[in-house]
Amino acid sequence: TDSIYMIGSGKWGLGFTHPLDCNVFLIKTNAGCIMIDSGVNLEPQRIVAVMEAHGVKPSDVKILLLTHWHGDHAGGAAFFQRLTGCQAYAPAKEAAAIAAGDEQANGVGPGKGGLYPADYIFEGCPVSGLEDGQSVSLGNVSLTGYSVPGHSLEDMVYYGAIDGKQCLFTGDSVFAAGQVLLQSLWDASLHPYKVATTKIAALKVDGLFPGHGVFNLENGGDHITACYETFNSVLVPPPLYYVFITRGNT
């Protein structure tokens, strides 16, 4: 696809921005750009530099879609909202905590000194909540959000047609090879994860763009099907392997 760019990715991905960044995607439309997730907000200028290298000015970003409230995905929302003036959206059940910078709700507090630096601060910012099945449009691109609770209280995936391909941005709900990510946080839940995967397995997916690791431009639905079939064989899909091969790296 000519319209989708990866502009951020940390140590659990391609490793060209801050190590704690998730995969950050940029979608060019005929009316400006949509960002998917915002990174952790540690050295966010590195994401801006990649954006500008692709000929995109910060002011071109009109919409920021957050997949969930964890710091590596939503931590940069306040920075990018100030920089770009964009409208930010997040899953409805998580929006208030993002706005308030609630580090206990979103798991940042328990992760300080471990996953996050001890002095890390999650800065809140205004966000609009999206309900399951609600769509957001900009120019020639419309993305529909679907709730996939499990990795977090209400992970949300975003689905739509881009350059003739059916694309799914999955955040931390499903990764390449049908992997999943369950953390020892209060907002993680196994059975809702299984149930929600049934919903997204019914979608026709060409391009799969997860929050960490590699992405797929064709046959992305095969990876979701692998996850769905494992869940429905009463087993748990394999965990995101990047967590283990990079453990302890900064």
CSV table of C-alpha atoms in Angstrom, one decimal, residues 48-240:
chain,number,residue,atom,x,y,z
A,48,VAL,CA,8.3,13.2,14.2
A,49,ALA,CA,11.6,13.0,12.3
A,50,VAL,CA,10.4,9.8,10.5
A,51,MET,CA,7.1,11.4,9.7
A,52,GLU,CA,8.8,14.4,8.2
A,53,ALA,CA,11.2,12.2,6.2
A,54,HIS,CA,8.1,10.8,4.4
A,55,GLY,CA,7.1,14.4,3.5
A,56,VAL,CA,4.4,14.7,6.2
A,57,LYS,CA,4.2,17.9,8.4
A,58,PRO,CA,2.9,17.6,11.9
A,59,SER,CA,0.0,19.9,10.9
A,60,ASP,CA,-1.0,17.3,8.3
A,61,VAL,CA,-2.1,14.9,11.1
A,62,LYS,CA,-5.8,15.4,11.8
A,63,ILE,CA,-6.8,12.3,13.7
A,64,LEU,CA,-5.1,10.1,16.3
A,65,LEU,CA,-6.6,6.7,17.0
A,66,LEU,CA,-5.4,5.0,20.2
A,67,THR,CA,-5.9,1.2,20.4
A,68,HIS,CA,-5.7,1.2,24.2
A,69,TRP,CA,-4.5,3.0,27.3
A,70,HIS,CA,-1.1,1.3,28.0
A,71,GLY,CA,1.8,3.8,28.1
A,72,ASP,CA,3.7,2.5,25.1
A,73,HIS,CA,0.6,3.1,22.9
A,74,ALA,CA,-1.1,6.2,24.5
A,75,GLY,CA,1.7,7.9,26.3
A,76,GLY,CA,2.5,10.2,23.4
A,77,ALA,CA,-1.0,11.3,22.8
A,78,ALA,CA,-0.7,14.6,24.7
A,79,PHE,CA,2.6,15.5,22.9
A,80,PHE,CA,1.1,14.8,19.4
A,81,GLN,CA,-2.1,16.5,20.2
A,82,ARG,CA,-0.2,19.7,21.2
A,83,LEU,CA,2.1,19.4,18.2
A,84,THR,CA,-0.5,18.7,15.5
A,85,GLY,CA,-3.8,20.0,16.9
A,86,CYS,CA,-5.4,16.6,16.0
A,87,GLN,CA,-8.5,15.1,17.4
A,88,ALA,CA,-7.7,12.0,19.5
A,89,TYR,CA,-10.0,9.0,20.0
A,90,ALA,CA,-9.7,6.0,22.3
A,91,PRO,CA,-11.9,3.0,23.3
A,92,ALA,CA,-14.9,4.4,25.3
A,93,LYS,CA,-14.2,2.4,28.5
A,94,GLU,CA,-10.6,3.7,28.6
A,95,ALA,CA,-11.0,7.3,27.4
A,96,ALA,CA,-11.6,8.9,30.8
A,97,ALA,CA,-8.5,7.4,32.3
A,98,ILE,CA,-6.4,8.5,29.4
A,99,ALA,CA,-7.8,12.0,29.7
A,100,ALA,CA,-7.0,12.0,33.5
A,101,GLY,CA,-3.6,10.5,33.1
A,102,ASP,CA,-4.7,7.8,35.5
A,103,GLU,CA,-1.5,5.7,35.9
A,104,GLN,CA,-3.1,3.1,38.2
A,105,ALA,CA,-6.0,2.3,35.8
A,106,ASN,CA,-3.8,2.0,32.7
A,107,GLY,CA,-1.0,-0.1,34.4
A,108,VAL,CA,1.7,2.5,34.1
A,109,GLY,CA,2.0,2.9,37.9
A,110,PRO,CA,2.6,-0.8,38.6
A,111,GLY,CA,5.1,-0.9,35.8
A,112,LYS,CA,7.3,2.0,37.0
A,113,GLY,CA,10.9,0.8,37.7
A,114,GLY,CA,10.3,-2.3,35.5
A,115,LEU,CA,8.7,-1.9,32.1
A,116,TYR,CA,8.7,1.9,32.4
A,117,PRO,CA,11.4,4.2,33.9
A,118,ALA,CA,10.9,5.0,37.6
A,119,ASP,CA,10.4,8.7,36.7
A,120,TYR,CA,8.1,8.1,33.7
A,121,ILE,CA,4.9,10.2,33.7
A,122,PHE,CA,1.8,9.4,31.6
A,123,GLU,CA,0.4,12.8,30.6
A,124,GLY,CA,-3.4,12.9,30.1
A,125,CYS,CA,-5.1,14.7,27.2
A,126,PRO,CA,-8.6,15.2,25.9
A,127,VAL,CA,-9.8,12.2,24.0
A,128,SER,CA,-13.2,11.2,22.5
A,129,GLY,CA,-14.5,7.7,23.4
A,130,LEU,CA,-15.4,5.3,20.6
A,131,GLU,CA,-18.0,2.6,21.1
A,132,ASP,CA,-17.8,-0.9,19.5
A,133,GLY,CA,-18.7,-0.6,15.8
A,134,GLN,CA,-18.3,3.2,15.6
A,135,SER,CA,-16.4,4.6,12.6
A,136,VAL,CA,-14.1,7.6,12.2
A,137,SER,CA,-13.6,9.1,8.7
A,138,LEU,CA,-11.0,11.4,7.1
A,139,GLY,CA,-11.2,12.1,3.4
A,140,ASN,CA,-11.2,8.9,1.5
A,141,VAL,CA,-10.5,6.6,4.5
A,142,SER,CA,-13.0,5.3,7.0
A,143,LEU,CA,-12.0,3.1,9.9
A,144,THR,CA,-14.4,1.2,12.1
A,145,GLY,CA,-13.4,0.3,15.7
A,146,TYR,CA,-14.1,-3.1,17.2
A,147,SER,CA,-13.7,-3.8,20.9
A,148,VAL,CA,-11.3,-6.7,21.7
A,149,PRO,CA,-11.0,-6.8,25.5
A,150,GLY,CA,-8.4,-9.2,26.8
A,151,HIS,CA,-5.0,-7.6,26.5
A,152,SER,CA,-6.4,-4.5,28.2
A,153,LEU,CA,-9.8,-3.5,29.5
A,154,GLU,CA,-11.0,-2.6,26.0
A,155,ASP,CA,-8.4,-2.9,23.3
A,156,MET,CA,-9.8,-1.6,20.0
A,157,VAL,CA,-8.8,-2.7,16.5
A,158,TYR,CA,-9.4,-0.4,13.5
A,159,TYR,CA,-10.6,-1.8,10.2
A,160,GLY,CA,-11.1,-0.3,6.8
A,161,ALA,CA,-10.2,-0.2,3.1
A,162,ILE,CA,-7.0,1.5,2.2
A,163,ASP,CA,-5.6,1.4,-1.3
A,164,GLY,CA,-7.9,-1.4,-2.2
A,165,LYS,CA,-6.9,-3.6,0.6
A,166,GLN,CA,-8.9,-4.5,3.7
A,167,CYS,CA,-6.6,-3.4,6.6
A,168,LEU,CA,-6.8,-4.2,10.3
A,169,PHE,CA,-4.7,-2.3,12.9
A,170,THR,CA,-4.8,-4.6,15.9
A,171,GLY,CA,-2.8,-2.8,18.6
A,172,ASP,CA,-1.9,-5.5,21.1
A,173,SER,CA,-4.8,-7.8,20.5
A,174,VAL,CA,-3.4,-10.1,17.8
A,175,PHE,CA,0.1,-10.3,16.3
A,176,ALA,CA,1.7,-12.1,13.4
A,177,ALA,CA,1.6,-15.9,13.6
A,178,GLY,CA,-1.5,-15.7,15.8
A,179,GLN,CA,0.3,-14.6,18.9
A,180,VAL,CA,-1.3,-12.7,21.8
A,181,LEU,CA,0.0,-10.7,24.8
A,182,LEU,CA,-1.4,-11.3,28.3
A,183,GLN,CA,0.2,-9.3,31.0
A,184,SER,CA,0.0,-9.6,34.8
A,185,LEU,CA,-2.2,-6.5,35.1
A,186,TRP,CA,-5.7,-6.1,36.4
A,187,ASP,CA,-7.2,-5.2,33.0
A,188,ALA,CA,-6.1,-8.5,31.3
A,189,SER,CA,-8.7,-11.2,30.9
A,190,LEU,CA,-8.5,-14.5,29.1
A,191,HIS,CA,-12.1,-15.5,28.3
A,192,PRO,CA,-13.2,-12.1,26.9
A,193,TYR,CA,-10.1,-12.3,24.7
A,194,LYS,CA,-11.3,-15.6,23.2
A,195,VAL,CA,-14.8,-14.3,22.6
A,196,ALA,CA,-13.7,-11.1,21.0
A,197,THR,CA,-11.2,-12.9,18.7
A,198,THR,CA,-14.2,-14.7,17.2
A,199,LYS,CA,-15.6,-11.3,16.1
A,200,ILE,CA,-12.5,-10.2,14.3
A,201,ALA,CA,-11.8,-13.6,12.7
A,202,ALA,CA,-15.0,-13.1,10.7
A,203,LEU,CA,-13.4,-10.0,9.0
A,204,LYS,CA,-11.8,-10.2,5.6
A,205,VAL,CA,-8.2,-9.0,6.2
A,206,ASP,CA,-5.5,-8.4,3.7
A,207,GLY,CA,-3.1,-6.2,5.6
A,208,LEU,CA,-2.5,-6.9,9.3
A,209,PHE,CA,-0.8,-4.1,11.2
A,210,PRO,CA,-0.1,-5.1,14.9
A,211,GLY,CA,1.2,-2.9,17.7
A,212,HIS,CA,4.5,-4.8,17.9
A,213,GLY,CA,6.5,-7.1,15.7
A,214,VAL,CA,6.2,-7.5,11.9
A,215,PHE,CA,3.2,-6.5,9.8
A,216,ASN,CA,1.7,-8.3,6.8
A,217,LEU,CA,0.5,-6.8,3.5
A,218,GLU,CA,-1.3,-9.9,2.3
A,219,ASN,CA,-3.2,-12.8,3.9
A,220,GLY,CA,-3.4,-11.0,7.2
A,221,GLY,CA,-6.5,-12.9,8.1
A,222,ASP,CA,-4.5,-16.1,8.2
A,223,HIS,CA,-2.8,-14.9,11.4
A,224,ILE,CA,-6.1,-14.0,13.0
A,225,THR,CA,-7.5,-17.4,12.1
A,226,ALA,CA,-4.5,-19.1,13.7
A,227,CYS,CA,-5.2,-17.2,16.9
A,228,TYR,CA,-9.0,-17.9,16.8
A,229,GLU,CA,-8.4,-21.6,16.1
A,230,THR,CA,-6.0,-22.0,19.1
A,231,PHE,CA,-8.4,-20.2,21.4
A,232,ASN,CA,-11.2,-22.5,20.2
A,233,SER,CA,-9.2,-25.6,20.8
A,234,VAL,CA,-9.3,-24.7,24.6
A,235,LEU,CA,-5.7,-23.7,24.5
A,236,VAL,CA,-4.0,-20.2,24.8
A,237,PRO,CA,-2.3,-18.8,21.7
A,238,PRO,CA,1.5,-18.4,21.9
A,239,PRO,CA,2.8,-15.2,23.6
A,240,LEU,CA,4.4,-12.4,21.6
